[in-house]
CSV table of C-alpha atoms and ligand atoms in Angstrom, one decimal:
chain,number,residue,atom,x,y,z
A,240,MET,CA,128.3,108.0,75.5
A,241,SER,CA,126.0,105.5,74.1
A,242,THR,CA,122.7,105.6,76.2
A,243,PRO,CA,122.7,102.7,78.9
A,244,VAL,CA,119.6,100.1,77.7
A,245,LEU,CA,117.8,99.9,80.8
A,246,PRO,CA,114.3,98.4,80.8
A,247,PRO,CA,111.3,100.3,81.1
A,248,LEU,CA,110.6,101.0,85.0
A,249,ARG,CA,107.6,98.9,85.2
A,250,ASP,CA,109.2,96.0,83.8
A,251,MET,CA,111.9,96.3,85.9
A,252,LEU,CA,109.1,96.2,89.0
A,253,ALA,CA,107.6,93.9,87.6
A,254,SER,CA,111.0,91.9,87.9
A,255,LEU,CA,111.8,92.5,91.4
A,256,ILE,CA,108.4,91.7,92.5
A,257,ALA,CA,108.3,88.1,90.5
A,258,ILE,CA,111.7,87.3,92.6
A,259,ASN,CA,110.8,86.1,95.5
A,260,SER,CA,112.7,87.3,98.7
A,261,ILE,CA,110.3,86.6,101.7
A,262,SER,CA,112.9,86.7,105.0
A,263,SER,CA,111.0,85.0,108.0
A,264,ALA,CA,112.3,83.5,111.0
A,265,SER,CA,110.8,80.1,109.9
A,266,PRO,CA,113.5,78.0,107.7
A,267,GLN,CA,110.0,76.9,105.7
A,268,LEU,CA,109.3,80.5,104.9
A,269,ASP,CA,113.1,82.0,104.3
A,270,GLN,CA,113.9,82.6,101.0
A,271,SER,CA,117.6,84.0,100.0
A,272,ASN,CA,117.3,87.6,98.2
A,273,GLN,CA,120.4,86.7,95.8
A,274,PRO,CA,118.3,86.9,92.9
A,275,VAL,CA,117.2,90.2,93.7
A,276,ILE,CA,120.8,91.1,94.8
A,277,HIS,CA,122.1,89.6,91.7
A,278,GLN,CA,118.9,91.1,89.2
A,279,LEU,CA,119.7,94.7,90.7
A,280,ALA,CA,123.6,94.1,90.0
A,281,THR,CA,123.2,93.9,86.4
A,282,TRP,CA,121.0,96.8,86.5
A,283,PHE,CA,123.3,99.1,88.4
A,284,GLU,CA,126.0,97.9,86.0
A,285,LEU,CA,124.2,98.7,83.1
A,286,LEU,CA,124.3,102.5,84.0
A,287,GLY,CA,128.0,102.3,84.8
A,288,PHE,CA,127.8,101.9,88.7
A,289,LYS,CA,130.8,99.6,90.2
A,290,VAL,CA,129.1,96.7,92.1
A,291,ASP,CA,130.1,94.8,95.5
A,292,LEU,CA,128.3,92.4,97.0
A,293,MET,CA,128.8,91.6,100.5
A,294,PRO,CA,128.2,88.3,102.1
A,295,VAL,CA,125.6,88.2,105.1
A,296,HIS,CA,125.5,85.3,107.3
A,297,THR,CA,121.8,84.6,108.4
A,298,THR,CA,120.2,81.5,110.6
A,299,HIS,CA,118.5,79.6,107.0
A,300,SER,CA,119.6,80.9,104.1
A,301,LYS,CA,123.3,82.6,102.4
A,302,LYS,CA,122.2,86.5,101.7
A,303,LEU,CA,124.1,89.4,100.1
A,304,ASN,CA,124.2,93.0,100.4
A,305,LEU,CA,125.0,95.1,97.5
A,306,ILE,CA,126.7,98.0,97.6
A,307,ALA,CA,126.7,100.1,94.0
A,308,ARG,CA,128.6,103.0,93.2
A,309,TYR,CA,128.7,106.0,90.7
A,310,GLY,CA,131.7,108.6,90.8
A,311,GLU,CA,134.1,108.7,93.1
A,312,GLY,CA,135.3,111.0,96.1
A,313,HIS,CA,134.7,111.2,99.6
A,314,GLY,CA,131.0,111.7,101.3
A,315,GLY,CA,127.9,111.8,98.9
A,316,LEU,CA,125.1,111.0,99.2
A,317,VAL,CA,123.9,107.5,100.0
A,318,LEU,CA,119.9,105.3,98.9
A,319,ALA,CA,119.7,102.6,100.8
A,320,GLY,CA,116.7,100.3,100.9
A,321,HIS,CA,116.1,96.3,102.4
A,322,THR,CA,115.5,93.7,99.5
A,323,ASP,CA,113.4,91.6,101.7
A,324,THR,CA,109.4,91.5,102.2
A,325,VAL,CA,107.8,89.8,104.9
A,326,PRO,CA,105.6,86.5,104.0
A,327,CYS,CA,102.1,87.1,102.4
A,328,ASP,CA,98.7,85.3,102.6
A,329,GLU,CA,98.2,84.8,98.8
A,330,HIS,CA,94.9,83.7,99.1
A,331,LEU,CA,93.5,86.9,100.6
A,332,TRP,CA,95.4,88.7,97.6
A,333,GLN,CA,93.3,90.2,94.7
A,334,SER,CA,95.6,89.4,92.5
A,335,ASN,CA,99.2,87.4,92.3
A,336,PRO,CA,101.1,88.8,94.9
A,337,PHE,CA,104.4,87.7,92.9
A,338,GLN,CA,103.2,89.4,89.3
A,339,LEU,CA,102.8,93.2,89.1
A,340,THR,CA,99.1,94.0,89.0
A,341,GLU,CA,98.0,97.5,87.9
A,342,ARG,CA,94.2,98.5,88.7
A,343,ASP,CA,92.5,101.5,90.7
A,344,ASN,CA,95.9,103.9,89.6
A,345,ALA,CA,98.2,101.3,91.6
A,346,TYR,CA,100.6,98.8,91.2
A,347,PHE,CA,99.9,95.9,93.7
A,348,GLY,CA,102.4,93.5,93.8
A,349,LEU,CA,104.6,92.0,97.3
A,350,GLY,CA,107.5,94.7,97.8
A,351,ILE,CA,105.9,97.0,95.7
A,352,CYS,CA,106.3,99.9,98.5
A,353,ASP,CA,107.9,98.1,101.2
A,354,MET,CA,110.4,98.1,99.7
A,355,LYS,CA,111.8,96.4,96.3
A,356,GLY,CA,109.9,98.9,94.8
A,357,PHE,CA,112.3,101.9,95.7
A,358,PHE,CA,115.2,100.4,93.2
A,359,PRO,CA,113.6,101.0,89.6
A,360,LEU,CA,112.8,104.4,91.3
A,361,ILE,CA,116.4,104.6,91.7
A,362,LEU,CA,117.5,103.2,88.2
A,363,GLU,CA,115.0,105.6,86.5
A,364,ALA,CA,115.9,108.8,88.4
A,365,VAL,CA,119.8,108.8,88.0
A,366,LYS,CA,119.8,107.5,84.3
A,367,PRO,CA,118.9,111.2,82.6
A,368,LEU,CA,121.2,112.4,84.9
A,369,LEU,CA,124.1,110.4,84.2
A,370,SER,CA,125.8,113.0,81.3
A,371,GLN,CA,126.7,115.0,84.0
A,372,LYS,CA,129.8,115.5,86.0
A,373,PHE,CA,129.5,113.8,89.4
A,374,GLN,CA,131.8,115.9,92.1
A,375,CYS,CA,130.7,113.6,94.8
A,376,PRO,CA,129.4,110.0,94.5
A,377,LEU,CA,125.8,108.2,94.5
A,378,ILE,CA,126.0,104.6,96.5
A,379,VAL,CA,123.1,103.3,96.4
A,380,VAL,CA,122.4,100.1,99.4
A,381,ALA,CA,120.6,97.1,99.2
A,382,THR,CA,120.2,95.1,101.9
A,383,ALA,CA,119.1,91.6,103.6
A,384,ASP,CA,116.9,90.5,106.1
A,385,GLU,CA,115.9,93.8,107.4
A,386,GLU,CA,112.2,92.6,108.1
A,387,THR,CA,113.5,89.9,110.5
A,388,SER,CA,116.6,90.4,112.0
A,389,MET,CA,118.5,93.5,110.6
A,390,ASP,CA,121.2,91.4,109.3
A,391,GLY,CA,122.4,92.8,106.6
A,392,ALA,CA,122.3,96.5,108.0
A,393,ARG,CA,124.5,95.0,111.3
A,394,ALA,CA,126.7,93.8,108.6
A,395,LEU,CA,127.5,97.3,107.3
A,396,VAL,CA,128.0,98.4,110.8
A,397,GLU,CA,130.1,95.3,111.9
A,398,ALA,CA,132.6,96.0,108.6
A,399,GLN,CA,132.2,99.5,109.8
A,400,GLN,CA,131.6,100.0,105.6
A,401,LYS,CA,132.3,103.4,104.5
A,402,LEU,CA,129.4,104.9,102.8
A,403,GLY,CA,128.6,108.0,102.4
A,404,ARG,CA,127.3,111.4,104.2
A,405,PHE,CA,124.0,111.7,103.9
A,406,ALA,CA,121.6,108.3,103.5
A,407,LEU,CA,117.8,108.4,102.7
A,408,ILE,CA,115.7,104.5,103.0
A,409,GLY,CA,113.0,104.5,100.9
A,410,GLU,CA,110.3,102.9,103.3
A,411,PRO,CA,107.2,103.7,102.9
A,412,THR,CA,106.2,106.9,104.5
A,413,ASN,CA,103.7,108.7,102.3
A,414,MET,CA,106.4,111.2,100.6
A,415,LYS,CA,107.1,112.4,104.3
A,416,PRO,CA,110.8,112.8,106.0
A,417,ILE,CA,111.3,110.6,109.2
A,418,ASN,CA,113.6,112.0,110.8
A,419,MET,CA,113.4,109.5,114.0
A,420,HIS,CA,111.7,106.5,115.5
A,421,LYS,CA,111.8,104.3,118.8
A,422,GLY,CA,114.2,101.9,119.2
A,423,ILE,CA,113.0,97.7,120.2
A,424,MET,CA,113.9,95.3,122.6
A,425,MET,CA,112.4,91.8,123.1
A,426,GLU,CA,113.5,90.1,126.0
A,427,ARG,CA,113.1,87.1,127.8
A,428,VAL,CA,113.1,86.4,132.2
A,429,VAL,CA,113.7,83.4,132.8
A,430,ILE,CA,113.5,82.2,136.7
A,431,HIS,CA,114.8,78.8,138.2
A,432,GLY,CA,113.1,78.0,141.3
A,433,SER,CA,112.7,73.9,142.2
A,434,SER,CA,109.6,71.9,142.4
A,435,GLY,CA,107.9,70.2,145.2
A,436,HIS,CA,104.8,69.5,147.0
A,437,SER,CA,102.7,72.4,147.6
A,438,SER,CA,101.6,71.2,151.0
A,439,ASP,CA,105.1,72.2,152.6
A,440,PRO,CA,106.5,75.3,151.0
A,441,SER,CA,110.4,74.4,151.9
A,442,LEU,CA,110.0,71.3,149.8
A,443,GLY,CA,110.8,73.8,147.1
A,444,ASN,CA,111.4,77.7,145.7
A,445,ASN,CA,108.4,78.6,143.9
A,446,ALA,CA,109.4,80.8,140.9
A,447,LEU,CA,105.8,82.4,140.6
A,448,ASP,CA,106.3,83.9,144.0
A,449,ALA,CA,109.8,85.5,142.4
A,450,MET,CA,108.2,86.4,139.5
A,451,TYR,CA,105.1,88.3,141.4
A,452,TYR,CA,108.5,90.5,142.5
A,453,VAL,CA,109.8,90.5,138.8
A,454,LEU,CA,107.2,92.3,137.5
A,455,GLY,CA,106.2,94.1,140.0
A,456,ASP,CA,110.0,96.1,139.4
A,457,LEU,CA,109.4,95.9,135.7
A,458,ILE,CA,106.4,98.3,136.1
A,459,GLN,CA,107.9,100.3,138.8
A,460,PHE,CA,110.8,100.6,136.1
A,461,ARG,CA,108.6,101.0,133.1
A,462,GLN,CA,107.0,104.3,135.9
A,463,GLN,CA,110.8,105.8,136.2
A,464,LEU,CA,111.0,105.6,132.8
A,465,ALA,CA,107.8,107.3,131.7
A,466,LYS,CA,108.9,110.2,134.4
A,467,GLN,CA,112.6,110.5,133.2
A,468,PHE,CA,112.1,110.4,129.6
A,469,ASN,CA,109.2,112.1,127.5
A,470,ASN,CA,109.6,113.2,123.8
A,471,PRO,CA,105.9,115.5,122.5
A,472,LEU,CA,107.8,115.0,118.8
A,473,PHE,CA,106.1,110.6,119.3
A,474,THR,CA,102.6,109.9,119.3
A,475,VAL,CA,102.8,108.0,122.2
A,476,PRO,CA,105.7,110.0,123.9
A,477,SER,CA,107.2,108.1,126.3
A,478,PRO,CA,108.7,104.9,126.2
A,479,THR,CA,107.1,101.8,126.5
A,480,MET,CA,107.2,98.7,128.2
A,481,ASN,CA,105.2,95.5,127.2
A,482,LEU,CA,104.9,92.5,129.4
A,483,GLY,CA,103.8,89.8,126.4
A,484,CYS,CA,103.7,86.3,128.3
A,485,ILE,CA,104.1,84.7,130.3
A,486,HIS,CA,104.5,80.7,131.0
A,487,GLY,CA,105.3,79.4,134.1
A,488,GLY,CA,104.2,75.8,136.3
A,489,ASP,CA,101.8,73.0,136.0
A,490,ASN,CA,99.7,71.8,138.8
A,491,PRO,CA,97.8,74.2,141.5
A,492,ASN,CA,99.4,71.6,144.1
A,493,ARG,CA,102.9,71.2,142.4
A,494,ILE,CA,105.5,74.0,143.8
A,495,CYS,CA,106.4,76.2,140.4
A,496,GLY,CA,109.9,75.1,139.1
A,497,SER,CA,110.1,77.7,136.6
A,498,CYS,CA,108.1,80.9,135.2
A,499,GLU,CA,109.4,82.4,131.9
A,500,LEU,CA,108.2,86.3,131.0
A,501,ALA,CA,109.2,87.8,127.5
A,502,PHE,CA,108.9,91.8,127.2
A,503,ASP,CA,109.6,94.2,124.6
A,504,LEU,CA,110.6,97.4,125.3
A,505,ARG,CA,110.7,100.7,123.1
A,506,PRO,CA,113.1,103.4,124.2
A,507,LEU,CA,113.2,106.8,122.7
A,508,PRO,CA,116.1,108.7,120.9
A,509,GLY,CA,119.0,109.3,123.7
A,510,MET,CA,118.6,105.9,125.6
A,511,SER,CA,120.5,103.1,125.2
A,512,THR,CA,119.6,99.4,125.1
A,513,GLU,CA,122.9,98.5,126.4
A,514,ASN,CA,122.4,101.0,129.4
A,515,LEU,CA,118.7,99.7,129.6
A,516,ARG,CA,119.9,96.0,129.4
A,517,GLU,CA,122.1,96.7,132.7
A,518,SER,CA,119.8,98.4,134.6
A,519,ILE,CA,117.2,95.6,134.4
A,520,GLN,CA,119.8,93.1,134.9
A,521,LYS,CA,121.1,94.9,138.2
A,522,ARG,CA,117.3,94.9,139.6
A,523,LEU,CA,116.5,91.2,138.7
A,524,ALA,CA,120.0,90.4,140.0
A,525,LEU,CA,118.6,92.1,143.6
A,526,ILE,CA,115.3,90.3,143.3
A,527,ALA,CA,117.1,86.7,142.7
A,528,GLU,CA,119.3,87.3,146.0
A,529,GLN,CA,116.8,88.3,148.2
A,530,HIS,CA,114.5,84.9,147.0
A,531,SER,CA,117.8,82.8,146.8
A,532,ILE,CA,116.4,82.2,143.5
A,533,ASP,CA,118.1,81.6,139.9
A,534,ILE,CA,117.3,84.7,137.5
A,535,GLU,CA,118.3,84.5,133.8
A,536,PHE,CA,117.9,87.1,131.3
A,537,ASN,CA,118.6,87.5,127.7
A,538,PRO,CA,117.7,89.4,124.6
A,539,LEU,CA,115.1,87.1,122.5
A,540,PHE,CA,116.5,89.2,119.8
A,541,PRO,CA,119.5,91.4,118.9
A,542,SER,CA,117.6,94.9,119.6
A,543,VAL,CA,117.6,97.7,117.5
A,544,GLU,CA,118.6,101.8,119.0
A,545,ALA,CA,115.9,104.3,118.6
A,546,PHE,CA,116.6,106.9,115.3
A,547,GLU,CA,117.2,110.2,115.3
A,548,THR,CA,119.0,112.6,112.9
A,549,PRO,CA,118.5,116.1,114.5
A,550,ALA,CA,115.9,118.6,113.3
A,551,GLN,CA,119.0,121.0,112.3
A,552,SER,CA,121.3,118.3,109.9
A,553,PRO,CA,121.4,119.7,106.7
A,554,PHE,CA,119.6,116.5,105.1
A,555,VAL,CA,116.7,117.1,107.0
A,556,GLN,CA,116.2,120.4,106.4
A,557,TYR,CA,117.0,119.9,102.4
A,558,CYS,CA,114.0,116.4,102.5
A,559,GLN,CA,111.7,119.0,104.2
A,560,GLN,CA,112.1,122.1,101.7
A,561,LEU,CA,112.1,119.3,99.1
A,562,THR,CA,108.4,117.6,100.7
A,563,GLN,CA,107.1,120.5,101.8
A,564,HIS,CA,106.4,118.8,105.2
A,565,GLU,CA,108.1,119.1,108.5
A,566,ALA,CA,110.3,115.9,109.7
A,567,GLU,CA,108.1,113.7,112.0
A,568,SER,CA,108.4,110.3,113.9
A,569,VAL,CA,106.8,107.0,113.0
A,570,ALA,CA,105.9,104.1,115.0
A,571,PHE,CA,108.1,101.6,113.1
A,572,ALA,CA,111.6,100.5,113.3
A,573,THR,CA,113.9,100.9,110.7
A,574,GLU,CA,117.2,100.4,109.0
A,575,ALA,CA,118.6,104.5,109.3
A,576,PRO,CA,119.9,103.3,113.2
A,577,PHE,CA,122.5,101.5,111.7
A,578,LEU,CA,123.1,104.1,108.6
A,579,ASN,CA,123.9,106.9,111.4
A,580,ALA,CA,126.2,104.3,113.5
A,581,LEU,CA,128.2,104.6,110.4
A,582,GLY,CA,127.9,109.0,110.4
A,583,MET,CA,125.7,109.4,107.9
A,584,ASP,CA,123.0,112.0,108.2
A,585,THR,CA,119.6,109.5,107.7
A,586,VAL,CA,116.7,110.4,107.0
A,587,VAL,CA,113.4,107.9,105.6
A,588,LEU,CA,111.2,109.0,103.1
A,589,GLY,CA,109.8,106.9,100.7
A,590,PRO,CA,106.5,107.1,98.1
A,591,GLY,CA,104.6,104.8,99.6
A,592,ASP,CA,101.8,103.8,102.9
A,593,ILE,CA,102.9,102.2,105.9
A,594,ALA,CA,99.4,101.2,106.1
A,595,LYS,CA,99.9,99.0,103.0
A,596,ALA,CA,102.3,97.2,103.4
A,597,HIS,CA,102.9,93.9,105.2
A,598,GLN,CA,99.0,92.7,104.1
A,599,PRO,CA,97.0,91.8,101.2
A,600,ASP,CA,97.3,94.0,98.0
A,601,GLU,CA,100.1,96.3,98.9
A,602,CYS,CA,100.3,98.9,96.5
A,603,LEU,CA,102.0,102.0,95.4
A,604,PRO,CA,99.6,104.7,94.0
A,605,LEU,CA,100.6,105.5,90.1
A,606,SER,CA,100.5,109.3,91.2
A,607,ARG,CA,103.6,108.8,93.5
A,608,ILE,CA,106.3,107.6,91.3
A,609,ASN,CA,107.2,110.8,89.3
A,610,PRO,CA,107.0,113.0,92.2
A,611,PHE,CA,109.1,110.8,93.8
A,612,ILE,CA,111.8,110.2,91.0
A,613,LYS,CA,111.6,114.3,90.9
A,614,ILE,CA,112.8,114.2,94.1
A,615,LEU,CA,115.4,111.8,94.1
A,616,GLN,CA,116.7,113.7,91.0
A,617,ARG,CA,116.8,117.0,93.3
A,618,LEU,CA,118.7,114.9,95.7
A,619,ILE,CA,121.3,114.0,93.5
A,620,HIS,CA,121.7,116.9,91.8
A,621,HIS,CA,122.1,118.9,94.6
A,622,TYR,CA,124.5,116.3,96.7
A,623,CYS,CA,126.3,114.8,94.4
A,624,ILE,CA,126.1,116.9,91.0
A,625,THR,CA,126.4,120.6,92.2
A,626,SER,CA,128.1,119.9,95.5
A,627,PRO,CA,131.3,121.6,95.7
A,628,ASN,CA,129.6,123.5,99.3
A,629,VAL,CA,127.9,120.4,100.8
A,630,GLN,CA,130.3,119.5,103.6
A,631,THR,CA,131.7,115.7,102.6
A,632,THR,CA,133.5,114.7,105.8
B,1257,ZN,ZN1,110.0,98.0,105.1
């Protein structure tokens, strides 16, 4: 077999950094990820992967997921990541965020560690292994819009996409395996009362008065959840609820006609966002009835479930062994709960540092690159090449 001609690692990283793939809730900033996906498709096809592109229908522009497979059969290893980045404050960067720059023993560029830079590392890792026979497939998944709606990952779940048995997501974790994080719900309560002259309360129905009871009830619910659920493996061991903002009324001498509250709720693994929403809905319905007022309750954004792959999972154990680190929890959310929902044991493990992501001068230390490529090679070797004993269903 002739050796495939892939560009050198540095050139691949530079090409991806140069393609703007910002995803944003603001249409002015949002970019399609299609150019990144097409670039990845070209490289993976060069190595003999079979590439499928999956359209992801998002609000602003047309986006794609990529699924690249090498080898046949069931089960196998999935290496997954997102192709989009957050927006950046270009004027605060020391170098052009869209031009790969090397200084202070690190590569700088938007998305270098969070996380377009993951894909060239996969290509570099798998290239020398292709002369061996793959017993189980290696599947690379590159998604759209992780930084905003997670619509790419949602599309995989909606399609019940058959991927693999074990999945690694290369988000920045400082080379430590992560097997759990909290979920995120962002919710909105709107109380519709009616306005009137403040001198006579019977002329209206005060939404702010009702909000007082809603706030009290939510705080009580928060305390109840904290008593009921606790996981010492998290830095903040209880589920949290943050009452984030409130808007209502206009003048002291008018009965407040409507009032709106937005809050977030971060559930622990084992708590379902649907159950939480149902409980809150019931509590609000009670207040609405008691105060003869309309209360609307809906999500501001689709929620992300909490994520946990049991520490006893052979995949978690193997990642611990490879990295010489116990699996931990993190405070940020990832696409892992979506991959778990597709029946895969998922671990988040990547070379970057989350503290360097989402801010000026995002970087990846050069010293992390080769050790991380070795980790990927050992994973591919274990789960795809010498894997007859690995459970594949
Ligand atoms: Zn990320």
